Coordinates of C-alpha atoms in Angstrom, one line a residue:
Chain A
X1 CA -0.7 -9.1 -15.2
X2 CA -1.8 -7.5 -12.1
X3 CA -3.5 -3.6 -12.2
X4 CA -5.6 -2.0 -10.5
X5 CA -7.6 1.6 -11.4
X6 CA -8.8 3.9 -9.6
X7 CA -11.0 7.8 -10.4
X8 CA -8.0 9.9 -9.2
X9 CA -10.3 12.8 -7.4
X10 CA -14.0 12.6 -5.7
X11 CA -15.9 15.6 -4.0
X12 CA -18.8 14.7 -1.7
X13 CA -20.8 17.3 0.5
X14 CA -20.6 16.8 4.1
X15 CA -23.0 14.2 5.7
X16 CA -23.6 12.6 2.1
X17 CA -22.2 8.9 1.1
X18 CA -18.8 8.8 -0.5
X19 CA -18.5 5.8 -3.4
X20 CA -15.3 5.3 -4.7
X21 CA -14.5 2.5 -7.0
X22 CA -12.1 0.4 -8.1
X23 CA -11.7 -2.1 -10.5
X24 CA -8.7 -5.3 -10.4
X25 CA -7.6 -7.5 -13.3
X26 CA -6.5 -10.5 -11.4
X27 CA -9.1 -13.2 -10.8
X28 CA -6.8 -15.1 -8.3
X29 CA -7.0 -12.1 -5.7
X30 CA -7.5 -13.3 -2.6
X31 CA -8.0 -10.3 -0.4
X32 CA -8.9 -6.7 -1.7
X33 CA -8.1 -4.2 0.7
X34 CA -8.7 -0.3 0.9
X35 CA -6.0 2.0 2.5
X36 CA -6.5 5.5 4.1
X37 CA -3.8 8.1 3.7
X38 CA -3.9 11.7 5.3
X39 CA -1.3 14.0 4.3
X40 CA 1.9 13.4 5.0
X41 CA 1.6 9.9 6.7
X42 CA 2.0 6.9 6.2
X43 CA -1.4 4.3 5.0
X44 CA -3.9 2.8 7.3
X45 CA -5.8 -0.4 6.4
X46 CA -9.5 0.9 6.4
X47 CA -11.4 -2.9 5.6
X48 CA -10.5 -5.4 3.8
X49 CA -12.4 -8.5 2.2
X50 CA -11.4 -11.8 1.5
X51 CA -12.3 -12.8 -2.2
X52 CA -15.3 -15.5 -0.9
X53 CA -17.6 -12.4 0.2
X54 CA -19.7 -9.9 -1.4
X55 CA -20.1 -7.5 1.1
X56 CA -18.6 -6.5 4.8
X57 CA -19.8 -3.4 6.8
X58 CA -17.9 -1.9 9.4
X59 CA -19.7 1.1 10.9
X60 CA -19.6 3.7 8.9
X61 CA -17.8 1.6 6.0
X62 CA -19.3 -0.4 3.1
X63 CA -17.2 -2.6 0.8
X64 CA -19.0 -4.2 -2.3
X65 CA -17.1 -7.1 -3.8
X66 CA -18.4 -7.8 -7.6
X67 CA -16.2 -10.8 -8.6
X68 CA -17.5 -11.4 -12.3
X69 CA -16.8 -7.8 -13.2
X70 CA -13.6 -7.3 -10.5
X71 CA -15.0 -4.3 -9.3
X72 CA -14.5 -3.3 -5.8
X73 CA -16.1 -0.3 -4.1
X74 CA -16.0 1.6 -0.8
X75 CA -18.7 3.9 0.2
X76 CA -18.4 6.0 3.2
X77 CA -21.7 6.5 5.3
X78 CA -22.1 10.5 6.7
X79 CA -19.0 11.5 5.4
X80 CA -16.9 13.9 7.7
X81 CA -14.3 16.4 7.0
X82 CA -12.0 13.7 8.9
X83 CA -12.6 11.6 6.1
X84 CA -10.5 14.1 3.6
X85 CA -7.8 12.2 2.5
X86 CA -6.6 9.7 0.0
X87 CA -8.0 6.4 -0.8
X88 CA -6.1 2.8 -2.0
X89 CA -7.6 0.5 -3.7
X90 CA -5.1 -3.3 -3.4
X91 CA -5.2 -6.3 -4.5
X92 CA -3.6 -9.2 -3.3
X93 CA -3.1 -12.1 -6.2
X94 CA -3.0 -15.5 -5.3
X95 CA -3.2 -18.1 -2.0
X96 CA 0.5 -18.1 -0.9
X97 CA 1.3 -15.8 2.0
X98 CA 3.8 -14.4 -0.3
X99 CA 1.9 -12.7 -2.9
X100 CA 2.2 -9.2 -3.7
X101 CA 0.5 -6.5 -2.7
X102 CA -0.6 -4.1 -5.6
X103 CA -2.0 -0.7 -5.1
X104 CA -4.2 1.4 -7.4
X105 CA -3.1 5.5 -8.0
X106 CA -5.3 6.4 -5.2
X107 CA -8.8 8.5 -5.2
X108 CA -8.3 12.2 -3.3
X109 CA -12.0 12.6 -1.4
X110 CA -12.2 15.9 -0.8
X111 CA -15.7 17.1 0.9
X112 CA -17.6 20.4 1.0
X113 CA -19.2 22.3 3.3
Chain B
X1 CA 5.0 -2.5 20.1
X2 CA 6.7 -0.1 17.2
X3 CA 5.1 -2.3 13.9
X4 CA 7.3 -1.4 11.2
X5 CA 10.1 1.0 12.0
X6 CA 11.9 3.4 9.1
X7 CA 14.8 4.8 8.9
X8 CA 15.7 8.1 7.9
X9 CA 12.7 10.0 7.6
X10 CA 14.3 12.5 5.8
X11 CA 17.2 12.3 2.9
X12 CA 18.9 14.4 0.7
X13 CA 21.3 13.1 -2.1
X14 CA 23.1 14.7 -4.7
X15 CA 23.4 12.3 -7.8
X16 CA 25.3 9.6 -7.9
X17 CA 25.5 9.0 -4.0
X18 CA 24.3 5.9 -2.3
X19 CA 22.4 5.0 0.3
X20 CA 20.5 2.5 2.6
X21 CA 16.8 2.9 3.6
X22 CA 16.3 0.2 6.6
X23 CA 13.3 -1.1 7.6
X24 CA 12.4 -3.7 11.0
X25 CA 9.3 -5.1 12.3
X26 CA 8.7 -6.7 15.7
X27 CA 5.5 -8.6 14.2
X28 CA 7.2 -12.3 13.5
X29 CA 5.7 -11.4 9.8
X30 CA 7.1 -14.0 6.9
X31 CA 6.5 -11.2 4.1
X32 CA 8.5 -8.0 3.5
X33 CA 8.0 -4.9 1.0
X34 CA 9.3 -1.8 -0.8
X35 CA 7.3 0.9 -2.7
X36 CA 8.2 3.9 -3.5
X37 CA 5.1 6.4 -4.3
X38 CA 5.2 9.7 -6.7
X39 CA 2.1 12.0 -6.6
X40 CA -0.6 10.4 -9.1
X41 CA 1.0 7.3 -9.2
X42 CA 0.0 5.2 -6.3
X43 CA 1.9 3.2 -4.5
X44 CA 4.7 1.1 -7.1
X45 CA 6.5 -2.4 -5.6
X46 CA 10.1 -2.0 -5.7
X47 CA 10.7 -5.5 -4.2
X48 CA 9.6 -7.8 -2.0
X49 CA 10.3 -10.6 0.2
X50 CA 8.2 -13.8 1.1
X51 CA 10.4 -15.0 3.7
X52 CA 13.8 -14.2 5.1
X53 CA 16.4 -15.2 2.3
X54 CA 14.6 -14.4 -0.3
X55 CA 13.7 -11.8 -2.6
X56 CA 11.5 -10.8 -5.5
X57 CA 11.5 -8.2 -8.2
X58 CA 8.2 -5.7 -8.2
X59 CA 7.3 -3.5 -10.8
X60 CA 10.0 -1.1 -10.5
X61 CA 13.2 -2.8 -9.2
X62 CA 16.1 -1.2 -11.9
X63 CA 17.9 1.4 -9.6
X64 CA 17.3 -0.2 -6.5
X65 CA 19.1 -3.6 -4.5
X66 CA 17.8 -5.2 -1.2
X67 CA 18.6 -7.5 1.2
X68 CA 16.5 -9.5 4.0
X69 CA 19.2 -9.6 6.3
X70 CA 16.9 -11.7 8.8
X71 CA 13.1 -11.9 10.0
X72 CA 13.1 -8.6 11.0
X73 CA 14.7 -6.3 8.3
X74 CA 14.5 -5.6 5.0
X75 CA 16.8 -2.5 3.6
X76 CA 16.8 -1.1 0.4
X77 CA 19.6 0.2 -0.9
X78 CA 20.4 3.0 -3.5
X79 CA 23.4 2.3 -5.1
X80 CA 23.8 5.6 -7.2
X81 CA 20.6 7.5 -7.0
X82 CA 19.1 9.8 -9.9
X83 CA 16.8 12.7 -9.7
X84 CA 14.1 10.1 -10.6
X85 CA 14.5 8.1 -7.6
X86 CA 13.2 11.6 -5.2
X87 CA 10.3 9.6 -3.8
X88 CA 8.1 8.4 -0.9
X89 CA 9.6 5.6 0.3
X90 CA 7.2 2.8 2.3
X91 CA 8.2 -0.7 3.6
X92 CA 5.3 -2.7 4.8
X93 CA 5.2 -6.6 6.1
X94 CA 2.3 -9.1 6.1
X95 CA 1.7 -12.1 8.5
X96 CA 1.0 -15.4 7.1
X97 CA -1.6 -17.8 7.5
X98 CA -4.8 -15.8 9.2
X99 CA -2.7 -12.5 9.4
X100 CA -2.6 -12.7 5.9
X101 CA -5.5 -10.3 5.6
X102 CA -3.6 -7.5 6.6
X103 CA -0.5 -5.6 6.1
X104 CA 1.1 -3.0 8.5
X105 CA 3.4 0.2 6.5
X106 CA 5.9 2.0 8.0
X107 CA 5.6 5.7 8.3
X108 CA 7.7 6.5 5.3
X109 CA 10.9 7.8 4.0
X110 CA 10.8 11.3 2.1
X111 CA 14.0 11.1 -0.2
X112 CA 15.3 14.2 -2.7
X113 CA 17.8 13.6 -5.2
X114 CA 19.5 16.6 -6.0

């Protein structure tokens, strides 16, 4: 079946790189995303990478894409107290446009002064 | 252009009421979804829908009923809730074909079962 895991907390000081990591069970995922929640709101897609990659970079935003292991990471360049908030780790199983979407606990990046 | 639109943002229940979360999107998206998400837990699938007349059971789908009515919508519905349905309610929808790659969620529904 599907599962993902996620490190439920992650303390970073400020202007240091944030890792957090995830790791999937299904091989058929097709897209592995990462979603942003700040208290009390709803989740933003961060990135996302499609299952043929091993890396995207979006500014300040690294994703790392180990397929023979089915580990996923996200690191955070310079990371700002905006960046305090929860993290998702999702997997999307399958080709069809109607596969599921399943989400990890979440990882709470917290960062000190 | 709204995305995905919930509805209440707030509800309280006492046990045993029912009740109908509703969700709409104005994307043309195929796929529909319901999770629910309790502290520590992540975000659970409820159910979901690949296209309008169908529907799907998630990982947690006991308690809960729903109903693509068309495109658009996708309610969930409550038909006696419990104390351990007080939850976070999220609908999201996904495109299809290249807007596969991402999925837009709806602000939330905060629901306490009394």
């Amino acid at each position: 079946g599907e599962d993902v895991e996620q490190s439920l907390f992650l303390s970073v000081r400020e202007g240091d790189s944030s890792v957090i990591n995830c790791t999937y069970t299904d091989s058929s995922s097709t897209y592995l995303y990462w979603y942003k929640q700040e208290p009390g709101a709803g989740l933003q897609l961060l990135t996302y990478i499609f299952s043929n990659m091993d890396m995207k970079q979006d500014q300040r935003l690294t994703v790392l894409l180990n397929k023979k292991d089915k580990h996923l990471s996200l690191r955070i360049a310079d990371t700002q107290t905006g960046d305090s908030a929860i993290y998702f780790c999702a997997e999307s199983p399958g080709y069809s446009s109607a596969s599921k979407i399943i989400f990890g606990s979440g990882t709470r990046l917290s960062i000190r002064p | 252009n709204a995305g995905v639109t919930q509805t209440p943002k707030f509800q309280v229940l006492k046990t045993g009421q029912s009740m109908t979360l509703q969700c709409a999107q104005d994307m043309n998206h195929n796929s529909m979804y319901w999770y629910r998400q309790d502290p520590g837990m992540g975000l659970r699938l409820i159910y979901y829908s690949a296209s309008e007349g169908t529907t799907d059971k998630g990982e947690v789908p006991n308690g809960y009923n729903v109903s693509r009515l068309n495109k658009r919508e996708f309610s969930l519905r409550l038909e006696s809730a419990a104390p351990s349905q007080t939850s976070v309610y999220f609908c999201a929808s996904r495109g299809q074909g290249a807007q596969r790659s991402e999925a837009f969620f709806g602000q939330g529904t905060r629901l306490t079962v009394v």
